[in-house]
PDB file of C-alpha atoms in Angstrom:
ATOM      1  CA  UNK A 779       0.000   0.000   0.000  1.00  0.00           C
ATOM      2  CA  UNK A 780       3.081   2.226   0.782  1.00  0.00           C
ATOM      3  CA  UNK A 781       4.348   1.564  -2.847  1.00  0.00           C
ATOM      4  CA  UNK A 782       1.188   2.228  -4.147  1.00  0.00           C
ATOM      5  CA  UNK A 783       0.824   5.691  -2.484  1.00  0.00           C
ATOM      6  CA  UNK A 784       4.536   6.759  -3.588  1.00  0.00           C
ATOM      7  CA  UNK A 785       3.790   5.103  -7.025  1.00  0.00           C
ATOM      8  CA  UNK A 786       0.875   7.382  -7.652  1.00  0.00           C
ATOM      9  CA  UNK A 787       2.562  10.953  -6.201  1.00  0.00           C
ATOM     10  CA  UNK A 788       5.192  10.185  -8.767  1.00  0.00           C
ATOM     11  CA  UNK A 789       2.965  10.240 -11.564  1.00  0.00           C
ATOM     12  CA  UNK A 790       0.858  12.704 -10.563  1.00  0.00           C
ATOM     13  CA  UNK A 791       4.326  14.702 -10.331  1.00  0.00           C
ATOM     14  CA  UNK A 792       5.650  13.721 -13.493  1.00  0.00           C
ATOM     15  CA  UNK A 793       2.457  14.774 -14.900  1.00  0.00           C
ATOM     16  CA  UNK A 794       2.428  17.885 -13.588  1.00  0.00           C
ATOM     17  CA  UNK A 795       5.697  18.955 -15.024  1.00  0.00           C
ATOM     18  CA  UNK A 796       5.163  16.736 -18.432  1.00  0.00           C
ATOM     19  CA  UNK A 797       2.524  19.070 -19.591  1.00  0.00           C
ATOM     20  CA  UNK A 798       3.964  22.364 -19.279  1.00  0.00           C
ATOM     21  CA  UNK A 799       7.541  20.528 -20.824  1.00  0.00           C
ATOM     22  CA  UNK A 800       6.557  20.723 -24.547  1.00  0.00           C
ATOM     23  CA  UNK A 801       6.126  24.722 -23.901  1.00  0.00           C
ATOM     24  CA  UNK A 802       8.710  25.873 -21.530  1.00  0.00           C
ATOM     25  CA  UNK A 803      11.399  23.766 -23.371  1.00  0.00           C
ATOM     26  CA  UNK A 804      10.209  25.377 -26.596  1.00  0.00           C
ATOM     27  CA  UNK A 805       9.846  29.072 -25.175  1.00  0.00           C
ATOM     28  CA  UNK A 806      13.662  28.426 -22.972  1.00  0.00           C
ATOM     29  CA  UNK A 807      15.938  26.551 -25.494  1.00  0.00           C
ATOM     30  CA  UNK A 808      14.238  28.693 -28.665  1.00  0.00           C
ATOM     31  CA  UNK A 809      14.422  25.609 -30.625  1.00  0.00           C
ATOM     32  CA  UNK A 810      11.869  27.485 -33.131  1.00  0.00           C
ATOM     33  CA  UNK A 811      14.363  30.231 -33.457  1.00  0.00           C
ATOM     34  CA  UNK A 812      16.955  28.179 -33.422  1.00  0.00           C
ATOM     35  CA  UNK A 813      16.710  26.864 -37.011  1.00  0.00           C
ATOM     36  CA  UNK A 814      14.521  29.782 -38.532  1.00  0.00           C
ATOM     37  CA  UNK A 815      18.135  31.390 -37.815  1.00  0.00           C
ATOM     38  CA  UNK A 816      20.089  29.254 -39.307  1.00  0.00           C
ATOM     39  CA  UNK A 817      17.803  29.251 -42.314  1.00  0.00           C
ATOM     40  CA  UNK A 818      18.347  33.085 -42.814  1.00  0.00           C
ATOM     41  CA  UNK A 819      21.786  32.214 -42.286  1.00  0.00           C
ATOM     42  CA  UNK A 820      22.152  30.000 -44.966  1.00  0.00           C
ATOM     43  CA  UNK A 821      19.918  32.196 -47.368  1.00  0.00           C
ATOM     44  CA  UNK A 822      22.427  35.020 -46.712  1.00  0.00           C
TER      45      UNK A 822
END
């Protein structure tokens, strides 16, 4: 039952934090700008 109870605050961490990865990841690293850079970069 212990298990269990640390099994399911876990996920319901990992969740949490899963969820808002995709966008601060995205917004953080600028992996968007990242290559639309290197794009205009090359086209130069």
């Amino acid at each position: 039952m212990k298990s269990f109870g640390s099994k399911k605050s876990t996920s319901r961490r990992v969740t949490k934090p899963t969820k808002r990865l995709p966008i601060l990841p995205s917004s953080v690293t600028g992996i968007p700008p990242n290559p639309y850079f290197l794009f205009i970069s090359m086209i130069s």
